[in-house]
Amino acid sequence: MKVTYHGHSVVTVNTGNHQLIFDPFITGNSLTDLKPEEVKADVILLTHGHNDHVGDTVEIAKRNHSLVVAPNELAVYLGWKGLNVHPMHIGGSHQFDFGKVKLTQAFHGSAYTEEDSQKIVYTGMPAGILLTVEGRTIFHAGDTGLFSDMKLIGELNHIDLAFLPIGDNFTMGPEDAKLAAEWLRAKQVVPVHYSTFPVIEQDPHAFADSLPGGVGKVLEVGESIEFK
Ligand code: NI
Ligand code: MN
């Protein structure tokens, strides 16, 4: 299994049998190495309805006939756009053919902004996603502030790899993300959601270096972690 970072909160997981992508915000993503028209995805996993996470979901899902897994209201909204969706919600897990997904809480908002008509569409609660594939558990925290039940998530799950936002302003900054890393007890922690926009500019290496030896890992855009 190969897990690759593509800037902002975009992460792909290639299992050999399935191509998965988290939060495919590509158009407008100043950091990414992906082109929306080239993305292959059997499954799109969405943490919440903000535009910098839903991103190019509709285009990618239509072209690939992807399954879109998302919190319920966001899934319903995308279902109305003609996508094949699987709604879930916080605390619920489901065994798919590609692996197991469980949604956790996230302290954030969730709404899709339709810029043209200046409408904000409510898309339910934001979530984090626990994905277990081939015996490994990946935690994509989505956008969130720090919350102490991360300790519980860490107790209940053996997280091999966690993607945590460090950008500050909209989510945890590096200091809170350091506590989150400790509480989640993840074997490896990769910072995300930073430096895409000036207001979330951060030094990911300073964050990674602040974690106990070997835990923090900065992935450059396009760089992967492989599990054998
Ligand atoms: Ni957000
Ligand atoms: Mn965001």
PDB file of C-alpha atoms and ligand atoms in Angstrom:
ATOM      1  CA  MET A   1       0.000   0.000   0.000  1.00  0.00           C
ATOM      2  CA  LYS A   2       1.289   3.397  -1.016  1.00  0.00           C
ATOM      3  CA  VAL A   3       0.115   6.593   0.685  1.00  0.00           C
ATOM      4  CA  THR A   4       0.964   9.873  -1.025  1.00  0.00           C
ATOM      5  CA  TYR A   5       0.550  13.537  -0.043  1.00  0.00           C
ATOM      6  CA  HIS A   6      -0.612  15.969  -2.731  1.00  0.00           C
ATOM      7  CA  GLY A   7      -0.758  19.318  -0.926  1.00  0.00           C
ATOM      8  CA  HIS A   8      -3.335  20.866   1.422  1.00  0.00           C
ATOM      9  CA  SER A   9      -5.369  17.878   2.735  1.00  0.00           C
ATOM     10  CA  VAL A  10      -5.175  15.745  -0.407  1.00  0.00           C
ATOM     11  CA  VAL A  11      -3.934  12.222   0.271  1.00  0.00           C
ATOM     12  CA  THR A  12      -4.097   9.224  -2.040  1.00  0.00           C
ATOM     13  CA  VAL A  13      -3.952   5.577  -1.002  1.00  0.00           C
ATOM     14  CA  ASN A  14      -3.053   2.990  -3.625  1.00  0.00           C
ATOM     15  CA  THR A  15      -3.679  -0.534  -2.381  1.00  0.00           C
ATOM     16  CA  GLY A  16      -2.827  -2.288  -5.596  1.00  0.00           C
ATOM     17  CA  ASN A  17      -6.496  -3.213  -5.988  1.00  0.00           C
ATOM     18  CA  HIS A  18      -8.038   0.179  -5.292  1.00  0.00           C
ATOM     19  CA  GLN A  19      -7.202   3.846  -5.751  1.00  0.00           C
ATOM     20  CA  LEU A  20      -8.521   6.026  -2.950  1.00  0.00           C
ATOM     21  CA  ILE A  21      -8.315   9.788  -2.557  1.00  0.00           C
ATOM     22  CA  PHE A  22      -9.079  11.955   0.484  1.00  0.00           C
ATOM     23  CA  ASP A  23     -10.446  15.502   0.061  1.00  0.00           C
ATOM     24  CA  PRO A  24      -9.499  16.034  -3.625  1.00  0.00           C
ATOM     25  CA  PHE A  25      -9.078  19.814  -3.668  1.00  0.00           C
ATOM     26  CA  ILE A  26      -6.997  20.241  -6.814  1.00  0.00           C
ATOM     27  CA  THR A  27      -8.345  23.217  -8.788  1.00  0.00           C
ATOM     28  CA  GLY A  28      -7.164  26.256  -6.815  1.00  0.00           C
ATOM     29  CA  ASN A  29      -4.696  24.250  -4.719  1.00  0.00           C
ATOM     30  CA  SER A  30      -1.442  26.169  -5.034  1.00  0.00           C
ATOM     31  CA  LEU A  31       0.672  23.230  -3.860  1.00  0.00           C
ATOM     32  CA  THR A  32      -0.667  20.164  -5.611  1.00  0.00           C
ATOM     33  CA  ASP A  33       1.070  18.012  -8.216  1.00  0.00           C
ATOM     34  CA  LEU A  34      -2.234  16.550  -9.469  1.00  0.00           C
ATOM     35  CA  LYS A  35      -4.372  17.498 -12.450  1.00  0.00           C
ATOM     36  CA  PRO A  36      -8.091  16.948 -11.877  1.00  0.00           C
ATOM     37  CA  GLU A  37      -8.617  15.430 -15.329  1.00  0.00           C
ATOM     38  CA  GLU A  38      -5.885  12.831 -14.686  1.00  0.00           C
ATOM     39  CA  VAL A  39      -6.903  11.663 -11.221  1.00  0.00           C
ATOM     40  CA  LYS A  40      -7.900   7.990 -11.036  1.00  0.00           C
ATOM     41  CA  ALA A  41     -10.130   7.150  -8.094  1.00  0.00           C
ATOM     42  CA  ASP A  42     -12.295   4.182  -7.248  1.00  0.00           C
ATOM     43  CA  VAL A  43     -13.186   5.823  -3.974  1.00  0.00           C
ATOM     44  CA  ILE A  44     -13.319   9.447  -2.798  1.00  0.00           C
ATOM     45  CA  LEU A  45     -13.314   9.948   0.968  1.00  0.00           C
ATOM     46  CA  LEU A  46     -14.546  13.340   2.188  1.00  0.00           C
ATOM     47  CA  THR A  47     -14.084  14.709   5.707  1.00  0.00           C
ATOM     48  CA  HIS A  48     -16.452  17.693   5.354  1.00  0.00           C
ATOM     49  CA  GLY A  49     -18.197  20.007   2.929  1.00  0.00           C
ATOM     50  CA  HIS A  50     -15.828  22.967   2.728  1.00  0.00           C
ATOM     51  CA  ASN A  51     -14.781  23.842  -0.802  1.00  0.00           C
ATOM     52  CA  ASP A  52     -11.084  23.259  -0.056  1.00  0.00           C
ATOM     53  CA  HIS A  53     -11.965  19.601   0.702  1.00  0.00           C
ATOM     54  CA  VAL A  54     -14.820  18.735  -1.671  1.00  0.00           C
ATOM     55  CA  GLY A  55     -12.693  20.349  -4.382  1.00  0.00           C
ATOM     56  CA  ASP A  56     -12.950  18.494  -7.703  1.00  0.00           C
ATOM     57  CA  THR A  57     -15.034  15.620  -6.322  1.00  0.00           C
ATOM     58  CA  VAL A  58     -17.901  15.982  -8.815  1.00  0.00           C
ATOM     59  CA  GLU A  59     -15.681  15.976 -11.901  1.00  0.00           C
ATOM     60  CA  ILE A  60     -13.431  13.157 -10.671  1.00  0.00           C
ATOM     61  CA  ALA A  61     -16.326  10.986  -9.475  1.00  0.00           C
ATOM     62  CA  LYS A  62     -18.293  11.383 -12.716  1.00  0.00           C
ATOM     63  CA  ARG A  63     -15.326  10.492 -14.908  1.00  0.00           C
ATOM     64  CA  ASN A  64     -14.200   7.528 -12.760  1.00  0.00           C
ATOM     65  CA  HIS A  65     -17.614   6.360 -11.534  1.00  0.00           C
ATOM     66  CA  SER A  66     -16.083   6.645  -8.065  1.00  0.00           C
ATOM     67  CA  LEU A  67     -17.858   5.787  -4.859  1.00  0.00           C
ATOM     68  CA  VAL A  68     -18.012   8.899  -2.653  1.00  0.00           C
ATOM     69  CA  VAL A  69     -17.937   8.198   1.088  1.00  0.00           C
ATOM     70  CA  ALA A  70     -18.920  11.238   3.155  1.00  0.00           C
ATOM     71  CA  PRO A  71     -20.848  12.434   6.218  1.00  0.00           C
ATOM     72  CA  ASN A  72     -24.562  11.985   5.549  1.00  0.00           C
ATOM     73  CA  GLU A  73     -25.732  15.465   4.550  1.00  0.00           C
ATOM     74  CA  LEU A  74     -22.703  16.011   2.326  1.00  0.00           C
ATOM     75  CA  ALA A  75     -23.298  12.614   0.712  1.00  0.00           C
ATOM     76  CA  VAL A  76     -26.947  13.502   0.067  1.00  0.00           C
ATOM     77  CA  TYR A  77     -25.921  16.839  -1.485  1.00  0.00           C
ATOM     78  CA  LEU A  78     -23.438  15.089  -3.791  1.00  0.00           C
ATOM     79  CA  GLY A  79     -25.943  12.335  -4.573  1.00  0.00           C
ATOM     80  CA  TRP A  80     -28.258  15.050  -5.919  1.00  0.00           C
ATOM     81  CA  LYS A  81     -25.426  16.042  -8.251  1.00  0.00           C
ATOM     82  CA  GLY A  82     -25.558  12.530  -9.714  1.00  0.00           C
ATOM     83  CA  LEU A  83     -22.720  10.884  -7.805  1.00  0.00           C
ATOM     84  CA  ASN A  84     -22.636   7.372  -6.384  1.00  0.00           C
ATOM     85  CA  VAL A  85     -22.490   8.020  -2.643  1.00  0.00           C
ATOM     86  CA  HIS A  86     -22.245   6.119   0.610  1.00  0.00           C
ATOM     87  CA  PRO A  87     -23.441   8.251   3.535  1.00  0.00           C
ATOM     88  CA  MET A  88     -21.995   7.626   7.002  1.00  0.00           C
ATOM     89  CA  HIS A  89     -21.836   9.544  10.248  1.00  0.00           C
ATOM     90  CA  ILE A  90     -19.718  10.100  13.318  1.00  0.00           C
ATOM     91  CA  GLY A  91     -19.108   6.962  15.342  1.00  0.00           C
ATOM     92  CA  GLY A  92     -20.268   4.718  12.531  1.00  0.00           C
ATOM     93  CA  SER A  93     -18.029   2.297  10.701  1.00  0.00           C
ATOM     94  CA  HIS A  94     -18.545   0.256   7.570  1.00  0.00           C
ATOM     95  CA  GLN A  95     -16.618  -2.546   5.939  1.00  0.00           C
ATOM     96  CA  PHE A  96     -16.198  -1.827   2.229  1.00  0.00           C
ATOM     97  CA  ASP A  97     -14.472  -4.073  -0.302  1.00  0.00           C
ATOM     98  CA  PHE A  98     -11.433  -1.739  -0.205  1.00  0.00           C
ATOM     99  CA  GLY A  99     -11.207  -1.596   3.607  1.00  0.00           C
ATOM    100  CA  LYS A 100     -12.948  -0.343   6.721  1.00  0.00           C
ATOM    101  CA  VAL A 101     -13.971   3.273   7.267  1.00  0.00           C
ATOM    102  CA  LYS A 102     -14.978   4.842  10.569  1.00  0.00           C
ATOM    103  CA  LEU A 103     -15.888   8.488  11.041  1.00  0.00           C
ATOM    104  CA  THR A 104     -14.698  10.334  14.113  1.00  0.00           C
ATOM    105  CA  GLN A 105     -15.701  13.737  15.353  1.00  0.00           C
ATOM    106  CA  ALA A 106     -13.932  16.915  14.286  1.00  0.00           C
ATOM    107  CA  PHE A 107     -14.425  20.367  15.761  1.00  0.00           C
ATOM    108  CA  HIS A 108     -14.966  22.544  12.728  1.00  0.00           C
ATOM    109  CA  GLY A 109     -17.758  23.594  10.339  1.00  0.00           C
ATOM    110  CA  SER A 110     -19.173  21.878   7.297  1.00  0.00           C
ATOM    111  CA  ALA A 111     -20.908  23.738   4.487  1.00  0.00           C
ATOM    112  CA  TYR A 112     -20.451  24.088   0.755  1.00  0.00           C
ATOM    113  CA  THR A 113     -20.184  27.656  -0.540  1.00  0.00           C
ATOM    114  CA  GLU A 114     -21.768  28.209  -3.955  1.00  0.00           C
ATOM    115  CA  GLU A 115     -19.827  31.314  -4.970  1.00  0.00           C
ATOM    116  CA  ASP A 116     -21.944  32.253  -8.010  1.00  0.00           C
ATOM    117  CA  SER A 117     -25.232  32.512  -6.134  1.00  0.00           C
ATOM    118  CA  GLN A 118     -23.610  33.493  -2.803  1.00  0.00           C
ATOM    119  CA  LYS A 119     -25.302  30.580  -1.080  1.00  0.00           C
ATOM    120  CA  ILE A 120     -23.929  28.460   1.723  1.00  0.00           C
ATOM    121  CA  VAL A 121     -25.282  24.907   1.735  1.00  0.00           C
ATOM    122  CA  TYR A 122     -25.179  23.129   5.105  1.00  0.00           C
ATOM    123  CA  THR A 123     -23.501  19.728   4.774  1.00  0.00           C
ATOM    124  CA  GLY A 124     -23.834  18.250   8.263  1.00  0.00           C
ATOM    125  CA  MET A 125     -21.088  17.689  10.803  1.00  0.00           C
ATOM    126  CA  PRO A 126     -17.405  17.610   9.858  1.00  0.00           C
ATOM    127  CA  ALA A 127     -15.510  14.401  10.539  1.00  0.00           C
ATOM    128  CA  GLY A 128     -12.170  12.710  10.763  1.00  0.00           C
ATOM    129  CA  ILE A 129     -11.703   9.421   8.924  1.00  0.00           C
ATOM    130  CA  LEU A 130     -10.136   6.216  10.207  1.00  0.00           C
ATOM    131  CA  LEU A 131      -9.300   4.003   7.243  1.00  0.00           C
ATOM    132  CA  THR A 132      -8.112   0.456   7.833  1.00  0.00           C
ATOM    133  CA  VAL A 133      -6.647  -1.244   4.785  1.00  0.00           C
ATOM    134  CA  GLU A 134      -4.412  -4.318   4.617  1.00  0.00           C
ATOM    135  CA  GLY A 135      -4.028  -4.341   8.402  1.00  0.00           C
ATOM    136  CA  ARG A 136      -2.902  -0.698   8.657  1.00  0.00           C
ATOM    137  CA  THR A 137      -4.908   2.155  10.078  1.00  0.00           C
ATOM    138  CA  ILE A 138      -4.607   5.618   8.622  1.00  0.00           C
ATOM    139  CA  PHE A 139      -6.231   8.563  10.386  1.00  0.00           C
ATOM    140  CA  HIS A 140      -7.097  11.627   8.329  1.00  0.00           C
ATOM    141  CA  ALA A 141      -8.175  14.167  10.937  1.00  0.00           C
ATOM    142  CA  GLY A 142      -9.906  16.457   8.440  1.00  0.00           C
ATOM    143  CA  ASP A 143     -10.086  20.046   9.654  1.00  0.00           C
ATOM    144  CA  THR A 144     -10.337  20.276  13.409  1.00  0.00           C
ATOM    145  CA  GLY A 145      -9.322  22.050  16.534  1.00  0.00           C
ATOM    146  CA  LEU A 146      -7.735  20.089  19.341  1.00  0.00           C
ATOM    147  CA  PHE A 147     -10.143  18.033  21.460  1.00  0.00           C
ATOM    148  CA  SER A 148      -9.366  15.745  24.375  1.00  0.00           C
ATOM    149  CA  ASP A 149     -11.283  12.765  22.968  1.00  0.00           C
ATOM    150  CA  MET A 150      -8.335  12.350  20.631  1.00  0.00           C
ATOM    151  CA  LYS A 151      -7.024  10.396  23.629  1.00  0.00           C
ATOM    152  CA  LEU A 152      -9.968   8.017  23.251  1.00  0.00           C
ATOM    153  CA  ILE A 153      -9.379   7.695  19.508  1.00  0.00           C
ATOM    154  CA  GLY A 154      -5.767   6.834  20.346  1.00  0.00           C
ATOM    155  CA  GLU A 155      -6.817   4.293  22.980  1.00  0.00           C
ATOM    156  CA  LEU A 156      -9.318   2.528  20.748  1.00  0.00           C
ATOM    157  CA  ASN A 157      -7.239   2.414  17.583  1.00  0.00           C
ATOM    158  CA  HIS A 158      -3.688   1.500  16.694  1.00  0.00           C
ATOM    159  CA  ILE A 159      -2.991   4.303  14.273  1.00  0.00           C
ATOM    160  CA  ASP A 160      -0.066   3.618  11.964  1.00  0.00           C
ATOM    161  CA  LEU A 161      -0.187   6.953  10.190  1.00  0.00           C
ATOM    162  CA  ALA A 162      -2.017  10.172  11.063  1.00  0.00           C
ATOM    163  CA  PHE A 163      -2.489  13.236   8.876  1.00  0.00           C
ATOM    164  CA  LEU A 164      -2.979  16.248  11.136  1.00  0.00           C
ATOM    165  CA  PRO A 165      -3.695  19.850  10.152  1.00  0.00           C
ATOM    166  CA  ILE A 166      -1.113  22.342  11.418  1.00  0.00           C
ATOM    167  CA  GLY A 167      -2.042  25.498   9.482  1.00  0.00           C
ATOM    168  CA  ASP A 168      -3.629  27.351  12.422  1.00  0.00           C
ATOM    169  CA  ASN A 169      -6.335  30.004  11.867  1.00  0.00           C
ATOM    170  CA  PHE A 170      -8.971  27.494  10.600  1.00  0.00           C
ATOM    171  CA  THR A 171      -7.622  24.380  12.382  1.00  0.00           C
ATOM    172  CA  MET A 172      -5.071  23.342  14.963  1.00  0.00           C
ATOM    173  CA  GLY A 173      -1.764  25.096  14.766  1.00  0.00           C
ATOM    174  CA  PRO A 174       1.531  23.297  15.373  1.00  0.00           C
ATOM    175  CA  GLU A 175       1.404  23.499  19.184  1.00  0.00           C
ATOM    176  CA  ASP A 176      -2.055  21.947  19.432  1.00  0.00           C
ATOM    177  CA  ALA A 177      -1.226  19.424  16.712  1.00  0.00           C
ATOM    178  CA  LYS A 178       1.775  18.323  18.807  1.00  0.00           C
ATOM    179  CA  LEU A 179      -0.617  17.459  21.656  1.00  0.00           C
ATOM    180  CA  ALA A 180      -2.961  15.762  19.186  1.00  0.00           C
ATOM    181  CA  ALA A 181      -0.090  13.597  17.947  1.00  0.00           C
ATOM    182  CA  GLU A 182       0.719  12.586  21.511  1.00  0.00           C
ATOM    183  CA  TRP A 183      -2.897  11.790  22.390  1.00  0.00           C
ATOM    184  CA  LEU A 184      -3.543   9.838  19.170  1.00  0.00           C
ATOM    185  CA  ARG A 185      -0.397   7.729  19.794  1.00  0.00           C
ATOM    186  CA  ALA A 186       0.127   7.471  16.063  1.00  0.00           C
ATOM    187  CA  LYS A 187       3.307   5.699  14.986  1.00  0.00           C
ATOM    188  CA  GLN A 188       3.810   8.288  12.295  1.00  0.00           C
ATOM    189  CA  VAL A 189       2.385  11.805  11.950  1.00  0.00           C
ATOM    190  CA  VAL A 190       2.372  13.816   8.738  1.00  0.00           C
ATOM    191  CA  PRO A 191       1.393  17.506   8.830  1.00  0.00           C
ATOM    192  CA  VAL A 192      -1.192  18.749   6.332  1.00  0.00           C
ATOM    193  CA  HIS A 193      -3.381  21.817   5.682  1.00  0.00           C
ATOM    194  CA  TYR A 194      -0.544  24.351   5.753  1.00  0.00           C
ATOM    195  CA  SER A 195       1.029  26.904   3.408  1.00  0.00           C
ATOM    196  CA  THR A 196      -1.648  26.572   0.718  1.00  0.00           C
ATOM    197  CA  PHE A 197      -2.721  30.136   1.491  1.00  0.00           C
ATOM    198  CA  PRO A 198      -0.729  32.906   3.243  1.00  0.00           C
ATOM    199  CA  VAL A 199      -2.922  32.778   6.369  1.00  0.00           C
ATOM    200  CA  ILE A 200      -1.991  29.117   7.035  1.00  0.00           C
ATOM    201  CA  GLU A 201       1.734  29.431   6.295  1.00  0.00           C
ATOM    202  CA  GLN A 202       3.707  27.095   8.606  1.00  0.00           C
ATOM    203  CA  ASP A 203       7.071  25.381   8.848  1.00  0.00           C
ATOM    204  CA  PRO A 204       6.233  21.646   8.703  1.00  0.00           C
ATOM    205  CA  HIS A 205       9.796  20.628   9.573  1.00  0.00           C
ATOM    206  CA  ALA A 206       9.704  22.594  12.828  1.00  0.00           C
ATOM    207  CA  PHE A 207       6.477  20.742  13.666  1.00  0.00           C
ATOM    208  CA  ALA A 208       7.881  17.316  12.734  1.00  0.00           C
ATOM    209  CA  ASP A 209      11.046  18.014  14.742  1.00  0.00           C
ATOM    210  CA  SER A 210       8.946  18.912  17.794  1.00  0.00           C
ATOM    211  CA  LEU A 211       7.571  15.349  17.973  1.00  0.00           C
ATOM    212  CA  PRO A 212       9.389  12.455  19.661  1.00  0.00           C
ATOM    213  CA  GLY A 213      12.084  10.802  17.522  1.00  0.00           C
ATOM    214  CA  GLY A 214      10.858   9.220  14.316  1.00  0.00           C
ATOM    215  CA  VAL A 215       7.179  10.133  14.760  1.00  0.00           C
ATOM    216  CA  GLY A 216       7.029  13.351  12.742  1.00  0.00           C
ATOM    217  CA  LYS A 217       7.421  12.978   9.001  1.00  0.00           C
ATOM    218  CA  VAL A 218       7.118  15.770   6.451  1.00  0.00           C
ATOM    219  CA  LEU A 219       5.953  14.516   3.090  1.00  0.00           C
ATOM    220  CA  GLU A 220       6.851  16.776   0.202  1.00  0.00           C
ATOM    221  CA  VAL A 221       4.115  17.135  -2.389  1.00  0.00           C
ATOM    222  CA  GLY A 222       4.119  13.910  -4.410  1.00  0.00           C
ATOM    223  CA  GLU A 223       6.098  12.006  -1.775  1.00  0.00           C
ATOM    224  CA  SER A 224       4.855   8.642  -0.451  1.00  0.00           C
ATOM    225  CA  ILE A 225       5.018   6.333   2.506  1.00  0.00           C
ATOM    226  CA  GLU A 226       4.898   2.657   1.567  1.00  0.00           C
ATOM    227  CA  PHE A 227       3.581  -0.147   3.751  1.00  0.00           C
ATOM    228  CA  LYS A 228       4.576  -3.691   2.885  1.00  0.00           C
TER     229      LYS A 228
HETATM  230 NI    NI B   1     -12.687  23.153   6.487  1.00  0.00          NI
HETATM  231 MN    MN B   2      -9.886  23.243   5.120  1.00  0.00          MN
END
